[in-house]
Amino acid sequence: MALSAAPGCRAGERGPRWRRPWKLLALGLLSASSVLAAAPGAGAMSREEKRRLGNQVLEMFDHAYSNYMEHAYPADELMPLTCRGRVRGQEPSRGDVDDALGKFSLTLIDTLDTLVVLNKTKEFEEAVKKVIKDVNLDNDIVVSVFETNIRVLGGLLGGHSVAIMLKEKGEYMQWYNGELLHMAKELGYKLLPAFNTTSGLPYPRVNLKFGVRHPEARTGTETDTCTACAGTLILEFAALSRFTGTSIFEEYARKALDFIWEKRQRSSNLVGVTINIHTGDWVRKDSGVGAGIDSYYEYLLKAYVLLGDDSFLERFNTHYDAIMRYISQPPLLLDVHIHKPMLNARTWMDSLLAFFPGLQVLKGDIRPAIETHEMLYQVIKKHNFLPEAFTTDFRVHWAQHPLRPEFAESTYFLYKATGDPYYLEVGKTLIENLNKYARVPCGFAAMKDVRTGSHEDRMDSFFLAEMFKYLYLLFADKEDMIFDIEDYIFTTEAHLLPLWLSTTNQTISKKNTSTEYTELDDSNFDWTCPNTQILFPNDPMFAQSIREPLKNVVDKSCPRGISRAEESLGSGPKPPLRARDFMASNPEHLEILKKMGVSLIHLKDGRVQLVQHAVQAASSLDAEDGLRFMQEMIELSSQQQKEQQLPPRAVQIVSHPFFGRVVLTAGPAQFGMDLSKHKAGTRGFVATIKPYNGCSEITNPEAVKEKIALMQRGQCMFAEKARNIQKAGAIGGIVIDDNEGSSSDTAPLFQMAGDGKNTDDITIPMLFLFNKEGNIILDAIREYEAVEVLLSDKAKDRDLEMENMDQKSSESDAHKPNSEEAPSDSQDAGAVSEEPEGGGESSAVGDPDPLSPASTASASVSMAEEDPHTSGPAEASAPEPACTPGDSQPQEQNTQTEATSKAHWDSKVQPMESILADWNEDIEAFEMMEKDEL
């Protein structure tokens, strides 16, 4: 959001409760030139360089948008690896992710106002005509209420907002007569049946044609929804009411917000992640600022700005105080329990919290915004992108990155607030990484694994709706814009809503009498215009001085965020024992366990079991520390069970016209060359063997010699295939799954096991590709014949020199992968398992011990027992410290043993649904633990 300064409002002056949001001083957003001088040595970016980067953003947008229109439209999204559209029902289900798709040309609608921001007015006019002519909103399909609201309803309203602005200017859109608004109103009515609950909270899904209760709706049985899902409606629904004069939309959205506010945990003023839409009971009682809650907080503040209702600001300030009191542990933002806010609920953070520094800028709280943003930037510099989730010691927790825009959003807001050229350099890094690692011939592909650089065949609509908008605005000067961005507010999907809506069709009473605010002290709230001298002291090094201590936070330290319980101890008693530091052979640690009510039980199989009885703890504080310790131990044990698996590998197509742009996620083998120890990898042209299954002597050795052999899974052991192609002279092998339609997008990582015999004779690398990824290579062979690939543990930089030479020699040879011969996706890839092929091979997946409470009054976790006679670290299967205090070495340095080096990988790549299921099991376990007398 960008707003202009309040005329006549003196900084620091206590002002009235403005009913007109443009009277606010942008809640902290000031013109970049008047706030902070460039720090000495920071090197202000030249106007020419800014313009060059802005033009580069335009070129990148054109590459993504044109490929969507050419290869995918009217489908909802582009699949950039196979160069075709994603049509729901024709691809393997991705679970909840697919609920955003409604066969309504999602990407085009989501991109409408981006076209105008990027000065592409002719393309915008053509796009609006296509939406009006082609898009059907009356489809028999079940969609997410949340996603449809922010992407489609928001996209239509944003498109309408800029369409009427252009029409007023007199050059474009003279024919426009509110058609997008009519479609938005139609969609609004289609979403209303979801609100048919006693609480006013909407069902999470609705059928566009049949609603919720209709027999053919195929929805309406859900009982839970996320807080953000129900609390991120007010901007779009209120704007729809203000535009049309129909108040029902704003009324429904307000009722949902009122209910969430009433159900907040009163002692902590926090809300949980998931709530029962019928009873209002919190289903998941952890609270943070990331996934599941994020945009609820955002919309409280922005609703106050757009609608001028004090109650929204009061609520936001109350929540914000709780966030900074409990969740903020600078530079970290860690989830806590709403009933026990001094107890961390997890030891990792998800990438969606990257929006929060931007929201803090709007609030006017700059210091923590700079701190958290810098921490996130250091994670990006280590992994090129922000992983979906990462631990408090900055290791990868979930390795995917679907090209999310939240970090770019916060970067833009911080630059607007500070004018610090440092943030222009941050934006430049984002542009370079996108072009270097995510750009493919048909668009930009999401990262399947940020550690290997492998791609996923998806380009979400929010990439076009948000990423390019924020990056372009970051480098654009005021004269580069065809309208004043300060006259609009951004929704959570970066759609533009005009601020003049605050005084239009005000049919709703601003003060909700059903909600009590008598307990709130007005002195808690800041009604003043932010004072620039407070936000930015007279020190041009202000922002830099905040960032400097965090420069090496990722590589050279082990921050964990001091818990509130520890903070209260001050310099007195020692901090509580952390699970990652625990050693069963340390007598002092055993004594601390006893004090926390945790007992150690030696099992017959050599493991030890930890059981907590809170009533046996020395004090209530010790009992709370014990509960936290048990939770950390469960997460640590679960994570290390995953780390026992080999990490994913990469197959990178390096020949023309790919030049390393396409990277496929590959499963490793437990035999043959270890690619993690051969950083150069194995590079060569591919060749299909005969027989294709590789289960007997190769009959075309002349075609296979000195090449990487392609073969089909099945009919014999993997090791047997490897021996046969090695004998024929192959330098490597790729096994392609024979299960039609299987994909790494939907199936867990597959590892090839040996045959139960000694496999030291196999010296070539072997990798496994699911059917979809394998067909990308086979399609490339059919079109280009000579296809060269690189087998490695991590994708390498693409061959820019060869690419430039090829472009100079013949631009006409730049073909795209053949989408007509793409693999059939009629079968559910979820059916692919890690069972041995041919009935003889064993899966590489271990048999982890269950992590569950011993009883309703205790919690237990099992791990391998240490040798009591040694003082070294625990045995391989026992949890080991991720890092030790004062450790100044990079996390991913080479270690002496293979087992230790593997510990730095969160190696088993799982679908998001599987990971969330694991987390839900942990939550259920802790809900049982909460029944303890504590």
Coordinates of N, CA and C in Angstrom, one line a residue, residues 393-479:
D393 N 17.9 -22.6 13.2 CA 19.3 -22.5 12.9 C 19.5 -22.4 11.4
F394 N 18.4 -22.1 10.7 CA 18.4 -21.8 9.2 C 18.7 -22.9 8.3
R395 N 18.4 -24.1 8.8 CA 18.4 -25.3 7.9 C 17.1 -25.4 7.2
V396 N 17.1 -26.1 6.0 CA 15.9 -26.2 5.2 C 15.0 -27.2 6.0
H397 N 13.7 -26.8 6.2 CA 12.7 -27.7 6.8 C 11.8 -28.3 5.7
W398 N 11.2 -27.4 4.9 CA 10.5 -27.7 3.6 C 11.3 -27.1 2.5
A399 N 11.6 -27.8 1.5 CA 12.6 -27.4 0.5 C 12.0 -26.7 -0.7
Q400 N 10.6 -26.7 -0.8 CA 10.0 -26.1 -2.0 C 10.1 -24.6 -1.9
H401 N 9.9 -24.0 -3.1 CA 9.7 -22.5 -3.2 C 8.9 -22.2 -4.5
P402 N 7.6 -21.9 -4.3 CA 6.7 -21.7 -5.4 C 6.7 -20.3 -6.0
L403 N 7.9 -19.6 -5.9 CA 8.1 -18.3 -6.4 C 7.2 -17.3 -5.7
R404 N 7.2 -17.4 -4.4 CA 6.3 -16.5 -3.5 C 6.8 -15.1 -3.6
P405 N 5.9 -14.1 -3.5 CA 6.3 -12.7 -3.6 C 6.4 -11.9 -2.3
E406 N 6.1 -12.6 -1.2 CA 6.1 -11.8 0.1 C 7.4 -11.1 0.4
F407 N 8.5 -11.7 0.2 CA 9.8 -11.0 0.5 C 10.0 -9.8 -0.4
A408 N 9.6 -9.9 -1.7 CA 9.7 -8.8 -2.6 C 8.8 -7.6 -2.1
E409 N 7.6 -8.0 -1.6 CA 6.6 -7.0 -1.1 C 7.3 -6.2 0.1
S410 N 7.9 -7.0 1.0 CA 8.5 -6.3 2.2 C 9.7 -5.4 1.8
T411 N 10.4 -5.9 0.8 CA 11.5 -5.1 0.3 C 11.1 -3.8 -0.3
Y412 N 10.0 -3.8 -1.1 CA 9.4 -2.6 -1.7 C 9.0 -1.6 -0.6
F413 N 8.3 -2.1 0.4 CA 7.8 -1.2 1.5 C 9.0 -0.6 2.3
L414 N 10.0 -1.4 2.6 CA 11.1 -0.9 3.3 C 11.9 0.1 2.5
Y415 N 12.0 -0.1 1.2 CA 12.6 1.0 0.4 C 11.8 2.3 0.4
K416 N 10.5 2.1 0.3 CA 9.6 3.3 0.3 C 9.7 4.0 1.6
A417 N 9.9 3.3 2.7 CA 10.0 3.9 4.0 C 11.3 4.5 4.4
T418 N 12.4 3.9 3.9 CA 13.7 4.4 4.3 C 14.5 5.1 3.2
G419 N 14.2 4.8 1.9 CA 15.0 5.3 0.9 C 16.4 4.8 0.8
D420 N 16.6 3.7 1.5 CA 18.0 3.1 1.6 C 18.2 2.3 0.3
P421 N 19.3 2.7 -0.4 CA 19.6 2.0 -1.7 C 19.9 0.5 -1.5
Y422 N 20.2 0.2 -0.3 CA 20.5 -1.2 0.0 C 19.3 -2.1 -0.5
Y423 N 18.1 -1.6 -0.3 CA 16.9 -2.5 -0.7 C 16.8 -2.6 -2.2
L424 N 17.4 -1.6 -3.0 CA 17.4 -1.7 -4.4 C 18.4 -2.9 -4.8
E425 N 19.5 -3.0 -4.0 CA 20.4 -4.1 -4.3 C 19.8 -5.5 -3.9
V426 N 18.9 -5.5 -2.9 CA 18.2 -6.7 -2.6 C 17.3 -7.1 -3.7
G427 N 16.6 -6.1 -4.3 CA 15.7 -6.4 -5.4 C 16.5 -6.8 -6.6
K428 N 17.6 -6.3 -6.8 CA 18.5 -6.8 -7.9 C 18.9 -8.2 -7.7
T429 N 19.2 -8.6 -6.5 CA 19.5 -10.0 -6.2 C 18.3 -10.9 -6.6
L430 N 17.1 -10.5 -6.2 CA 15.9 -11.3 -6.5 C 15.7 -11.5 -8.0
I431 N 15.9 -10.4 -8.8 CA 15.8 -10.5 -10.2 C 16.9 -11.5 -10.8
E432 N 18.1 -11.3 -10.3 CA 19.1 -12.2 -10.8 C 18.9 -13.7 -10.5
N433 N 18.4 -14.0 -9.3 CA 18.1 -15.4 -8.9 C 16.9 -15.9 -9.8
L434 N 15.9 -15.1 -10.0 CA 14.8 -15.6 -10.8 C 15.3 -16.0 -12.2
N435 N 16.1 -15.1 -12.8 CA 16.5 -15.4 -14.2 C 17.5 -16.5 -14.2
K436 N 18.3 -16.7 -13.2 CA 19.4 -17.6 -13.2 C 18.9 -19.0 -12.9
Y437 N 17.9 -19.1 -11.9 CA 17.6 -20.4 -11.4 C 16.1 -20.9 -11.7
A438 N 15.2 -19.9 -12.0 CA 13.8 -20.3 -12.2 C 13.3 -20.1 -13.6
R439 N 14.1 -19.4 -14.4 CA 13.6 -19.1 -15.8 C 13.8 -20.4 -16.6
V440 N 12.8 -20.7 -17.4 CA 12.8 -21.8 -18.3 C 12.2 -21.4 -19.6
P441 N 12.4 -22.1 -20.7 CA 11.9 -21.7 -22.0 C 10.5 -21.2 -22.1
C442 N 9.6 -21.8 -21.3 CA 8.2 -21.5 -21.3 C 7.7 -20.7 -20.1
G443 N 8.6 -19.9 -19.5 CA 8.1 -19.1 -18.4 C 9.1 -19.2 -17.2
F444 N 8.6 -19.2 -16.0 CA 9.4 -19.4 -14.8 C 8.8 -20.5 -14.0
A445 N 9.6 -21.5 -13.6 CA 9.2 -22.7 -12.9 C 9.5 -22.6 -11.4
A446 N 8.5 -23.0 -10.6 CA 8.7 -23.1 -9.2 C 9.9 -24.0 -8.8
M447 N 10.5 -23.8 -7.7 CA 11.6 -24.6 -7.3 C 11.0 -25.8 -6.5
K448 N 11.3 -27.0 -6.9 CA 10.9 -28.2 -6.2 C 11.8 -28.4 -5.0
D449 N 13.0 -28.0 -5.1 CA 14.0 -28.2 -4.0 C 15.1 -27.1 -4.1
V450 N 15.1 -26.2 -3.2 CA 16.1 -25.1 -3.3 C 17.5 -25.6 -3.1
R451 N 17.7 -26.8 -2.5 CA 19.0 -27.3 -2.3 C 19.6 -27.9 -3.6
T452 N 18.8 -28.5 -4.4 CA 19.3 -29.1 -5.6 C 19.1 -28.2 -6.8
G453 N 18.1 -27.2 -6.7 CA 17.8 -26.4 -7.8 C 16.8 -27.0 -8.8
S454 N 16.2 -28.1 -8.4 CA 15.3 -28.8 -9.3 C 14.0 -28.0 -9.4
H455 N 13.3 -28.2 -10.5 CA 12.1 -27.4 -10.8 C 10.8 -28.2 -10.5
E456 N 9.7 -27.5 -10.4 CA 8.4 -28.1 -10.3 C 7.6 -27.5 -11.5
D457 N 6.7 -28.3 -12.1 CA 6.0 -27.8 -13.3 C 4.8 -27.0 -12.9
R458 N 5.1 -25.8 -12.3 CA 4.0 -24.9 -11.9 C 4.5 -23.4 -12.0
M459 N 3.6 -22.6 -12.3 CA 3.8 -21.1 -12.3 C 2.5 -20.5 -11.8
D460 N 2.4 -20.3 -10.5 CA 1.2 -19.9 -9.9 C 0.8 -18.5 -10.3
S461 N -0.5 -18.2 -10.3 CA -1.0 -16.9 -10.8 C -0.4 -15.7 -10.0
F462 N -0.2 -16.0 -8.7 CA 0.3 -14.9 -7.8 C 1.7 -14.4 -8.3
F463 N 2.4 -15.2 -9.0 CA 3.7 -14.8 -9.5 C 3.6 -13.6 -10.4
L464 N 2.6 -13.6 -11.3 CA 2.3 -12.5 -12.2 C 1.6 -11.4 -11.5
A465 N 0.7 -11.7 -10.6 CA -0.1 -10.7 -9.9 C 0.7 -9.9 -8.9
E466 N 1.7 -10.5 -8.3 CA 2.4 -9.7 -7.2 C 3.9 -9.5 -7.5
M467 N 4.6 -10.6 -7.8 CA 6.1 -10.5 -7.9 C 6.5 -9.3 -8.8
F468 N 6.0 -9.3 -10.1 CA 6.5 -8.3 -11.0 C 6.0 -6.9 -10.7
K469 N 4.8 -6.9 -10.0 CA 4.3 -5.6 -9.6 C 5.2 -4.9 -8.6
Y470 N 5.6 -5.7 -7.5 CA 6.4 -5.1 -6.5 C 7.8 -4.8 -7.0
L471 N 8.4 -5.7 -7.8 CA 9.7 -5.5 -8.3 C 9.8 -4.3 -9.3
Y472 N 8.7 -4.1 -10.1 CA 8.7 -2.9 -11.0 C 8.6 -1.6 -10.2
L473 N 7.7 -1.6 -9.2 CA 7.5 -0.4 -8.4 C 8.7 -0.1 -7.6
L474 N 9.5 -1.1 -7.2 CA 10.7 -0.9 -6.4 C 11.7 0.0 -7.2
F475 N 11.8 -0.2 -8.5 CA 12.7 0.5 -9.4 C 12.1 1.7 -10.2
A476 N 10.8 1.8 -10.1 CA 10.2 2.9 -10.9 C 10.2 4.2 -10.2
D477 N 10.4 5.3 -10.9 CA 10.2 6.6 -10.4 C 8.8 7.1 -10.7
K478 N 8.4 8.1 -10.0 CA 7.0 8.6 -10.2 C 6.7 8.9 -11.6
E479 N 7.6 9.4 -12.4 CA 7.3 9.8 -13.8 C 7.2 8.5 -14.7

